[in-house]
Tab-separated table of C-alpha atoms and ligand atoms in Angstrom:
chain	number	residue	atom	x	y	z
A	14	MET	CA	92.067	99.121	88.156
A	15	ARG	CA	90.283	101.959	89.832
A	16	VAL	CA	92.162	102.748	92.670
A	17	LEU	CA	92.127	105.683	95.238
A	18	ILE	CA	94.383	106.580	97.686
A	19	LEU	CA	93.689	108.195	101.196
A	20	GLY	CA	96.017	110.216	102.636
A	21	ALA	CA	98.203	110.163	99.380
A	22	ASP	CA	100.919	113.560	100.650
A	23	GLY	CA	101.851	111.344	103.198
A	24	TYR	CA	105.744	109.098	103.392
A	25	LEU	CA	103.533	105.923	101.942
A	26	GLY	CA	100.636	107.290	100.184
A	27	TRP	CA	102.985	109.159	98.319
A	28	PRO	CA	104.868	106.741	96.565
A	29	THR	CA	101.749	104.410	96.402
A	30	ALA	CA	100.373	106.314	94.424
A	31	MET	CA	102.786	106.365	92.078
A	32	HIS	CA	103.269	102.775	92.624
A	33	PHE	CA	99.905	102.585	91.173
A	34	SER	CA	100.441	104.235	88.723
A	35	ASN	CA	102.806	103.075	86.963
A	36	LYS	CA	101.225	99.651	86.324
A	37	GLY	CA	98.950	101.378	84.087
A	38	ASP	CA	95.973	101.927	87.111
A	39	ASP	CA	93.475	104.961	87.351
A	40	VAL	CA	94.915	106.867	90.402
A	41	VAL	CA	92.974	109.192	92.417
A	42	ALA	CA	94.849	110.801	95.234
A	43	VAL	CA	92.901	112.195	98.494
A	44	ASP	CA	94.468	114.456	100.987
A	45	ASN	CA	93.680	117.090	103.616
A	46	PHE	CA	97.466	117.961	104.572
A	47	SER	CA	96.703	117.837	108.131
A	48	LYS	CA	99.880	115.996	108.576
A	49	ARG	CA	101.649	119.126	106.964
A	50	PHE	CA	99.509	121.022	109.757
A	51	TRP	CA	100.877	118.725	112.708
A	52	GLU	CA	105.146	119.214	111.564
A	53	LEU	CA	104.146	123.882	111.649
A	54	GLU	CA	102.067	123.030	114.843
A	55	LEU	CA	105.257	121.382	116.100
A	56	GLY	CA	108.282	123.175	114.085
A	57	ILE	CA	109.064	119.566	112.562
A	58	GLU	CA	110.884	119.220	109.601
A	59	THR	CA	111.665	116.466	107.580
A	60	LEU	CA	115.271	115.948	106.021
A	61	GLU	CA	114.751	117.707	102.929
A	62	PRO	CA	111.837	119.643	101.845
A	63	VAL	CA	109.094	117.685	100.472
A	64	PRO	CA	107.280	119.240	97.217
A	65	THR	CA	103.984	119.750	97.261
A	66	LEU	CA	101.403	117.007	96.457
A	67	HIS	CA	100.607	119.556	93.356
A	68	ARG	CA	103.910	119.600	91.871
A	69	ARG	CA	104.651	116.515	92.600
A	70	ILE	CA	101.641	114.863	90.519
A	71	ALA	CA	102.447	117.458	88.080
A	72	ARG	CA	106.238	116.195	88.224
A	73	TRP	CA	105.236	112.250	87.460
A	74	ARG	CA	102.938	113.287	84.974
A	75	GLN	CA	106.009	114.596	82.458
A	76	VAL	CA	108.282	112.304	83.857
A	77	THR	CA	106.169	108.586	82.833
A	78	ASP	CA	103.035	110.921	81.041
A	79	ARG	CA	100.515	108.742	83.245
A	80	VAL	CA	97.871	110.962	85.216
A	81	ILE	CA	97.189	110.838	88.807
A	82	GLU	CA	94.155	112.558	89.410
A	83	LEU	CA	93.554	114.887	93.447
A	84	ARG	CA	91.427	115.374	95.295
A	85	VAL	CA	92.116	118.048	98.629
A	86	GLY	CA	88.972	116.854	101.640
A	87	ASP	CA	89.092	115.859	104.942
A	88	LEU	CA	87.691	112.117	105.927
A	89	THR	CA	86.272	113.326	108.591
A	90	ASN	CA	83.934	115.683	106.286
A	91	HIS	CA	81.310	113.148	105.602
A	92	ARG	CA	79.794	115.161	102.777
A	93	PHE	CA	83.217	114.955	100.949
A	94	VAL	CA	83.292	111.525	101.432
A	95	TYR	CA	80.459	110.791	100.280
A	96	LYS	CA	80.377	113.069	96.509
A	97	LEU	CA	83.988	111.219	96.731
A	98	LEU	CA	82.790	107.969	96.412
A	99	GLU	CA	79.207	108.786	94.544
A	100	GLU	CA	82.313	110.326	92.122
A	101	ILE	CA	84.729	107.457	91.546
A	102	ARG	CA	83.390	104.310	92.233
A	103	PRO	CA	86.846	102.625	92.741
A	104	ASP	CA	87.070	99.069	92.843
A	105	ALA	CA	89.936	99.332	95.670
A	106	ILE	CA	90.693	101.765	98.803
A	107	VAL	CA	94.175	102.577	100.213
A	108	HIS	CA	92.909	103.626	103.793
A	109	TYR	CA	96.080	105.637	104.437
A	110	ALA	CA	95.047	108.563	105.917
A	111	GLU	CA	95.050	108.940	109.768
A	112	GLN	CA	97.224	110.740	111.926
A	113	PRO	CA	100.093	107.695	112.305
A	114	SER	CA	102.294	108.545	115.608
A	115	ALA	CA	101.623	107.259	119.130
A	116	PRO	CA	103.277	110.169	120.457
A	117	TYR	CA	101.492	112.996	119.385
A	118	SER	CA	98.353	111.573	120.469
A	119	MET	CA	100.263	111.051	124.154
A	120	HIS	CA	101.232	114.645	124.297
A	121	SER	CA	97.750	115.718	125.430
A	122	ARG	CA	94.167	115.440	126.093
A	123	THR	CA	93.429	117.636	122.765
A	124	ASN	CA	96.139	115.741	121.091
A	125	ALA	CA	94.951	112.034	121.926
A	126	VAL	CA	90.958	113.290	121.053
A	127	ASN	CA	91.982	114.855	117.778
A	128	THR	CA	94.069	111.496	116.991
A	129	GLN	CA	90.827	109.299	117.803
A	130	VAL	CA	87.997	111.576	116.092
A	131	ASN	CA	90.264	112.165	113.488
A	132	ASN	CA	90.839	107.949	112.342
A	133	ILE	CA	88.001	106.509	113.636
A	134	VAL	CA	85.246	109.121	112.406
A	135	GLY	CA	86.750	109.295	108.894
A	136	THR	CA	87.295	105.396	108.823
A	137	LEU	CA	83.291	105.174	109.630
A	138	ASN	CA	82.290	108.452	107.197
A	139	LEU	CA	84.064	106.036	104.309
A	140	LEU	CA	82.613	102.403	105.739
A	141	PHE	CA	79.037	104.765	105.025
A	142	ALA	CA	79.659	106.324	102.046
A	143	ILE	CA	81.327	102.269	100.903
A	144	ARG	CA	78.133	101.331	101.989
A	145	SER	CA	75.927	103.633	100.206
A	146	TYR	CA	77.716	104.289	97.048
A	147	CYS	CA	79.991	101.368	96.380
A	148	PRO	CA	79.363	98.327	98.307
A	149	ASN	CA	81.724	95.960	96.280
A	150	THR	CA	84.562	98.099	96.802
A	151	HIS	CA	87.112	96.587	98.466
A	152	LEU	CA	88.741	98.768	101.146
A	153	VAL	CA	92.328	98.070	102.369
A	154	LYS	CA	93.012	100.018	105.122
A	155	LEU	CA	96.178	100.192	107.410
A	156	GLY	CA	96.624	99.062	110.980
A	157	THR	CA	99.563	98.301	113.056
A	158	MET	CA	101.541	95.443	114.744
A	159	GLY	CA	101.390	97.834	117.520
A	160	GLU	CA	97.586	97.477	117.862
A	161	TYR	CA	98.776	93.447	119.382
A	162	GLY	CA	100.806	95.115	122.113
A	163	THR	CA	103.962	91.992	123.008
A	164	PRO	CA	101.601	89.030	124.952
A	165	ASN	CA	103.384	86.684	126.580
A	166	ILE	CA	102.198	83.871	123.739
A	167	ASP	CA	102.853	83.790	119.680
A	168	ILE	CA	100.488	86.671	118.286
A	169	GLU	CA	98.556	85.063	115.294
A	170	GLU	CA	97.437	86.999	111.709
A	171	GLY	CA	93.949	88.768	113.168
A	172	TYR	CA	92.331	86.005	114.561
A	173	ILE	CA	93.327	83.376	117.317
A	174	THR	CA	91.410	79.163	118.333
A	175	ILE	CA	90.326	79.568	122.174
A	176	ASN	CA	89.460	76.415	123.601
A	177	HIS	CA	87.347	77.557	126.968
A	178	ASN	CA	85.311	75.726	129.129
A	179	GLY	CA	85.166	72.418	126.933
A	180	ARG	CA	84.087	75.019	123.793
A	181	SER	CA	86.484	76.072	120.816
A	182	ASP	CA	85.950	79.196	118.741
A	183	VAL	CA	87.722	80.715	116.502
A	184	LEU	CA	87.749	84.431	117.898
A	185	PRO	CA	89.672	88.052	117.050
A	186	PHE	CA	92.984	88.380	118.840
A	187	PRO	CA	93.519	90.214	121.963
A	188	LYS	CA	94.671	93.041	121.541
A	189	GLN	CA	96.869	95.471	124.295
A	190	PRO	CA	97.236	98.519	122.021
A	191	GLY	CA	99.965	101.055	123.536
A	192	SER	CA	98.707	104.141	122.993
A	193	PHE	CA	96.137	106.661	122.384
A	194	TYR	CA	97.372	105.796	118.656
A	195	HIS	CA	97.304	102.700	118.341
A	196	LEU	CA	93.714	102.118	120.541
A	197	SER	CA	92.169	104.274	117.046
A	198	LYS	CA	93.379	101.624	115.224
A	199	VAL	CA	91.642	98.998	117.562
A	200	HIS	CA	88.271	100.964	117.241
A	201	ASP	CA	89.256	101.028	113.379
A	202	THR	CA	89.032	97.559	113.900
A	203	HIS	CA	86.218	96.956	115.289
A	204	ASN	CA	84.403	98.978	113.401
A	205	ILE	CA	85.649	97.807	110.076
A	206	ALA	CA	85.145	93.833	110.888
A	207	PHE	CA	81.538	94.855	112.127
A	208	VAL	CA	80.265	96.374	108.886
A	209	CYS	CA	82.427	93.430	106.685
A	210	ASN	CA	79.651	91.136	108.840
A	211	ILE	CA	76.524	93.438	108.658
A	212	TRP	CA	77.165	94.788	105.877
A	213	LYS	CA	79.144	92.061	103.426
A	214	LEU	CA	81.347	94.809	102.543
A	215	ALA	CA	84.424	93.461	102.040
A	216	ALA	CA	88.188	94.947	103.385
A	217	THR	CA	91.121	93.964	104.147
A	218	ASP	CA	93.158	94.555	107.466
A	219	LEU	CA	97.118	95.236	107.350
A	220	ASN	CA	98.176	95.284	110.334
A	221	GLN	CA	101.956	97.011	109.718
A	222	GLY	CA	104.605	97.377	111.015
A	223	VAL	CA	107.466	100.081	111.297
A	224	VAL	CA	108.700	101.024	107.674
A	225	TYR	CA	112.144	102.411	106.724
A	226	GLY	CA	113.990	103.327	103.887
A	227	ILE	CA	113.164	106.638	101.730
A	228	GLU	CA	113.678	105.416	98.230
A	229	THR	CA	111.352	103.409	95.811
A	230	ALA	CA	112.298	102.776	92.417
A	231	ASP	CA	109.570	105.571	91.832
A	232	THR	CA	111.031	108.317	94.602
A	233	ALA	CA	114.680	107.612	92.639
A	234	ARG	CA	113.321	108.327	88.808
A	235	ASP	CA	113.671	112.589	90.293
A	236	PRO	CA	114.254	114.346	93.211
A	237	GLU	CA	110.588	115.969	93.096
A	238	LEU	CA	109.404	112.907	93.721
A	239	ARG	CA	110.130	112.180	96.763
A	240	THR	CA	108.725	110.512	100.047
A	241	ALA	CA	109.256	112.656	103.539
A	242	PHE	CA	112.211	111.414	106.042
A	243	HIS	CA	110.953	112.472	109.287
A	244	TYR	CA	113.552	112.107	112.422
A	245	ASP	CA	112.253	114.002	114.649
A	246	SER	CA	110.742	113.206	118.608
A	247	VAL	CA	107.229	112.941	117.614
A	248	PHE	CA	106.875	111.701	113.476
A	249	GLY	CA	110.354	109.486	113.113
A	250	THR	CA	110.592	105.826	114.113
A	251	VAL	CA	113.388	104.626	115.695
A	252	LEU	CA	115.236	103.483	112.985
A	253	ASN	CA	115.187	107.259	111.388
A	254	ARG	CA	116.253	108.606	114.828
A	255	PHE	CA	118.714	106.416	115.204
A	256	LEU	CA	120.702	107.828	112.264
A	257	VAL	CA	119.892	110.865	112.276
A	258	GLN	CA	121.810	110.952	115.521
A	259	ALA	CA	124.641	108.993	114.250
A	260	VAL	CA	125.813	111.646	111.862
A	261	CYS	CA	124.608	114.337	114.229
A	262	GLY	CA	127.426	112.763	116.668
A	263	ILE	CA	124.360	112.321	119.369
A	264	PRO	CA	124.482	108.956	121.840
A	265	LEU	CA	121.284	106.696	120.074
A	266	THR	CA	118.643	107.201	122.632
A	267	VAL	CA	117.908	103.469	123.833
A	268	TYR	CA	114.629	103.544	126.150
A	269	GLY	CA	115.598	101.643	129.109
A	270	GLU	CA	116.882	98.404	128.160
A	271	GLY	CA	116.392	97.960	125.235
A	272	GLY	CA	114.757	94.731	124.680
A	273	GLN	CA	111.791	96.069	123.132
A	274	THR	CA	111.120	93.982	120.340
A	275	ARG	CA	108.992	95.285	116.820
A	276	GLY	CA	108.236	94.155	113.261
A	277	PHE	CA	110.024	95.977	110.920
A	278	LEU	CA	110.274	96.634	106.484
A	279	ASN	CA	111.393	98.275	103.917
A	280	ILE	CA	109.713	100.257	101.882
A	281	ASN	CA	108.962	98.754	99.098
A	282	ASP	CA	107.764	96.000	100.740
A	283	THR	CA	105.065	97.660	102.067
A	284	LEU	CA	104.166	98.850	98.603
A	285	ARG	CA	104.453	95.190	97.200
A	286	CYS	CA	102.140	94.218	100.613
A	287	VAL	CA	98.903	97.476	98.834
A	288	GLU	CA	99.744	95.537	96.024
A	289	LEU	CA	99.383	92.061	97.139
A	290	ALA	CA	96.313	93.130	99.175
A	291	VAL	CA	94.562	94.875	96.061
A	292	ARG	CA	94.865	92.202	93.397
A	293	ASN	CA	93.989	89.371	95.654
A	294	PRO	CA	90.625	91.178	97.154
A	295	ALA	CA	88.953	89.889	100.183
A	296	LYS	CA	85.794	88.072	99.300
A	297	ALA	CA	82.247	90.443	99.839
A	298	GLY	CA	81.842	89.710	103.966
A	299	GLU	CA	84.819	89.048	104.580
A	300	PHE	CA	87.481	90.799	106.942
A	301	ARG	CA	90.700	89.463	106.573
A	302	VAL	CA	93.746	90.582	108.528
A	303	LEU	CA	97.061	89.949	107.694
A	304	ASN	CA	100.716	91.161	109.529
A	305	GLN	CA	102.920	93.101	107.346
A	306	PHE	CA	106.751	93.146	108.800
A	307	THR	CA	108.965	90.780	107.077
A	308	GLU	CA	111.499	91.014	110.400
A	309	GLN	CA	111.700	91.430	114.129
A	310	PHE	CA	114.436	93.514	115.697
A	311	SER	CA	114.887	94.691	118.874
A	312	VAL	CA	115.515	98.273	120.122
A	313	LEU	CA	119.032	97.375	120.821
A	314	ASP	CA	119.522	95.729	117.560
A	315	LEU	CA	119.073	98.586	116.226
A	316	ALA	CA	120.763	100.601	117.685
A	317	THR	CA	123.795	98.287	117.802
A	318	ARG	CA	123.441	97.990	113.894
A	319	VAL	CA	123.348	101.729	113.285
A	320	GLN	CA	127.087	101.861	115.491
A	321	ALA	CA	128.656	99.101	113.451
A	322	ALA	CA	127.069	100.661	110.283
A	323	GLY	CA	128.769	104.021	111.292
A	324	ALA	CA	131.962	102.211	112.094
A	325	ARG	CA	132.019	100.602	108.728
A	326	GLY	CA	131.660	104.543	107.396
A	327	GLY	CA	134.325	105.580	110.327
A	328	MET	CA	132.293	107.143	112.735
A	329	LYS	CA	132.431	106.396	116.319
A	330	VAL	CA	128.821	106.174	117.322
A	331	GLU	CA	127.393	105.786	120.782
A	332	ILE	CA	124.872	103.797	122.508
A	333	ALA	CA	123.312	106.148	125.432
A	334	ARG	CA	120.530	104.092	127.870
A	335	VAL	CA	117.755	106.452	128.522
A	336	ALA	CA	114.532	107.056	130.878
A	337	ASN	CA	111.920	105.139	129.171
A	338	PRO	CA	109.451	108.270	128.165
A	339	ARG	CA	107.429	105.122	126.905
A	340	VAL	CA	105.110	102.626	129.727
A	341	GLU	CA	106.109	99.568	127.535
A	342	LYS	CA	107.511	96.333	128.413
A	343	GLU	CA	111.752	96.386	128.109
A	344	HIS	CA	112.115	92.742	128.086
A	345	HIS	CA	109.738	90.159	126.758
A	346	TYR	CA	108.589	87.292	124.567
A	347	TYR	CA	107.511	87.903	120.592
A	348	ASN	CA	106.691	85.748	117.968
A	349	ALA	CA	104.541	87.237	115.444
A	350	LYS	CA	103.221	85.061	112.894
A	351	HIS	CA	103.531	86.915	109.324
A	352	SER	CA	102.934	84.200	106.688
A	353	LYS	CA	99.664	85.176	104.446
A	354	LEU	CA	101.527	88.098	102.634
A	355	PRO	CA	104.494	85.647	101.798
A	356	GLU	CA	101.872	82.783	100.807
A	357	LEU	CA	100.263	86.257	98.289
A	358	GLY	CA	103.668	86.273	97.156
A	359	LEU	CA	106.032	88.995	98.486
A	360	VAL	CA	109.381	88.005	98.468
A	361	PRO	CA	110.649	90.276	101.602
A	362	ASN	CA	114.068	92.948	101.122
A	363	LEU	CA	116.116	92.174	103.937
A	364	LEU	CA	117.478	95.112	106.458
A	365	THR	CA	121.476	94.480	105.302
A	366	ASP	CA	124.190	95.644	105.812
A	367	GLU	CA	124.117	97.445	102.445
A	368	VAL	CA	120.750	99.025	102.573
A	369	LEU	CA	121.533	100.721	105.772
A	370	ASP	CA	124.834	102.012	104.958
A	371	ARG	CA	123.152	103.498	101.714
A	372	MET	CA	119.990	105.483	104.770
A	373	LEU	CA	123.214	106.254	106.891
A	374	ALA	CA	124.906	107.287	104.084
A	375	THR	CA	121.906	109.795	102.563
A	376	VAL	CA	121.304	110.858	105.813
A	377	ARG	CA	125.123	111.974	106.034
A	378	GLY	CA	124.989	113.802	102.984
A	379	HIS	CA	121.653	116.120	104.368
A	380	ALA	CA	123.806	116.793	107.609
A	381	HIS	CA	123.580	120.315	106.869
A	382	ARG	CA	119.419	120.065	107.166
A	383	ILE	CA	118.957	118.157	110.642
A	384	ASN	CA	117.167	120.276	113.390
A	385	ARG	CA	119.158	118.665	116.234
A	386	ASP	CA	116.353	120.287	118.851
A	387	ILE	CA	113.617	118.366	117.320
A	388	VAL	CA	115.500	114.866	117.364
A	389	GLN	CA	115.459	113.590	121.205
A	390	PRO	CA	112.364	112.486	123.172
A	391	SER	CA	109.917	115.098	124.096
A	392	ILE	CA	106.631	113.053	125.311
A	393	ALA	CA	106.484	110.813	128.118
A	394	TRP	CA	103.107	108.306	128.715
A	395	ALA	CA	103.187	108.972	132.236
A	396	GLN	CA	104.015	112.899	132.553
A	397	LYS	CA	100.934	115.444	132.997
A	398	HIS	CA	100.145	117.421	129.895
A	399	PRO	CA	97.963	119.989	128.817
B	14	LIG	N1	104.799	104.500	108.861
B	14	LIG	C1	105.481	103.510	109.760
B	14	LIG	O1	106.279	103.332	110.117
B	14	LIG	C2	103.864	102.678	109.374
B	14	LIG	C3	103.093	101.849	110.142
B	14	LIG	C4	102.070	100.700	110.602
B	14	LIG	C5	101.453	101.773	110.282
B	14	LIG	N2	101.202	102.867	109.089
B	14	LIG	C6	100.143	103.388	109.232
B	14	LIG	O2	99.915	103.875	107.505
B	14	LIG	C7	99.490	105.329	107.242
B	14	LIG	C8	100.733	105.776	106.567
B	14	LIG	O3	101.004	105.985	107.064
B	14	LIG	P1	102.587	107.328	106.839
B	14	LIG	O4	103.874	106.975	107.178
B	14	LIG	O5	102.485	107.215	105.803
B	14	LIG	O6	101.875	108.234	107.540
B	14	LIG	P2	101.943	110.134	107.263
B	14	LIG	O7	101.366	111.125	108.447
B	14	LIG	O8	102.512	110.127	106.608
B	14	LIG	O9	100.690	110.006	105.682
B	14	LIG	C9	98.950	109.673	106.555
B	14	LIG	C10	98.740	111.153	104.717
B	14	LIG	O10	96.812	111.179	105.695
B	14	LIG	C11	96.813	112.258	105.754
B	14	LIG	N3	95.636	112.464	106.366
B	14	LIG	C12	95.717	112.490	107.938
B	14	LIG	N4	94.213	112.696	108.162
B	14	LIG	C13	93.581	112.759	107.380
B	14	LIG	C14	91.862	113.606	107.354
B	14	LIG	N5	91.037	113.140	108.103
B	14	LIG	N6	91.536	113.350	106.158
B	14	LIG	C15	92.489	113.088	104.502
B	14	LIG	N7	94.284	113.112	105.024
B	14	LIG	C16	94.200	112.668	106.295
B	14	LIG	C17	97.587	113.101	106.110
B	14	LIG	O11	97.622	114.325	106.198
B	14	LIG	C18	99.204	112.276	105.534
B	14	LIG	O12	99.468	113.241	103.908
B	14	LIG	C19	98.798	106.007	108.437
B	14	LIG	O13	97.492	104.805	108.626
B	14	LIG	C20	99.375	105.023	109.529
B	14	LIG	O14	99.148	104.813	110.596
B	14	LIG	C21	102.069	103.234	109.086
């Protein structure tokens, strides 16, 4: 298949590009490197420096003799997107190319606007370009489980049957996003569902949980093929931050009561889920929604697991309850359905002690690289920012 990977310089985009290339698919990688700019803007470093995309693609070719094509450009520039799709006309598009951080989007008016313009306009340009140049292309778009929020009922996969005043309908599941970033994903969802209906495009929305892990079969082939490990308070997800805090001797920062429960998955399962979605495409006119995660954990569960991993490694790890910088429920019901990807063939890689110990060992191996100044929470939802 001809597969276009948008956001291919990113944490998930690069391993995905290698994954499809390794399977013999014809891969075109796209990025505008905006994530690297946001990192520089905030003084953020990854655990290990990430080689440029150009260099990683060249290395991939040396190691595997497979070619990944590169196109540098910004999805918010519609001329770039139109030209790209006119030329490539892919069978499938995997769309990761968005600003992915809730704290980043909550920092200021500027960041909220940038996040929503980048994410929503980029996706809209893509939808119009698909209609013009390749209406049979299957769009696989990364959404997030955070679009649903934490309702006091089971979370379904995209749709819910509602009985109201004696009538019944299958309707989009209600969304209660918790940040301007999550809101951007909800707006994307509505735009994509709308064009599937009116233009009969085919799309799959992958409502992904929090991804952990940095090692895939392909990143392990060569140090220059690595992907990013963010541990800072803006782009680092909770497990990464806890592992780094454990290694630095900083008490793990559990927000408030720590009962916040979310869906999680291993990076290798992201690759498998995206591949399953691509190989089993949505039909023309279908807006398919799959909940992409394998396990649920509360923040306190994760802190306790990291503490135990530390103890196994001979480290004393403390847990601190800190004031919650977010506005969110700290105790709530959470039961999100996630059966459609296993039905397509997903066999989950779970967060075993062995996986956790391996991640902790990786972080310990790079302890000298950790910048302690960027670890602690720095952006509060209710605080007034510029
Ligand atoms: N990592 C997770 O845990 C997670 C969880 C749920 C959903 N997601 C979603 O998956 C996607 C990928 O996440 P990630 O962690 O790999 O993020 P990332 O920031 O590492 O990768 C996104 C890439 O897209 C690029 N990009 C952003 N805007 C662009 C634009 N306008 N034009 C071209 N390129 C652009 C960035 O430069 C970056 O390389 C995001 O949409 C994110 O919201 C990620």
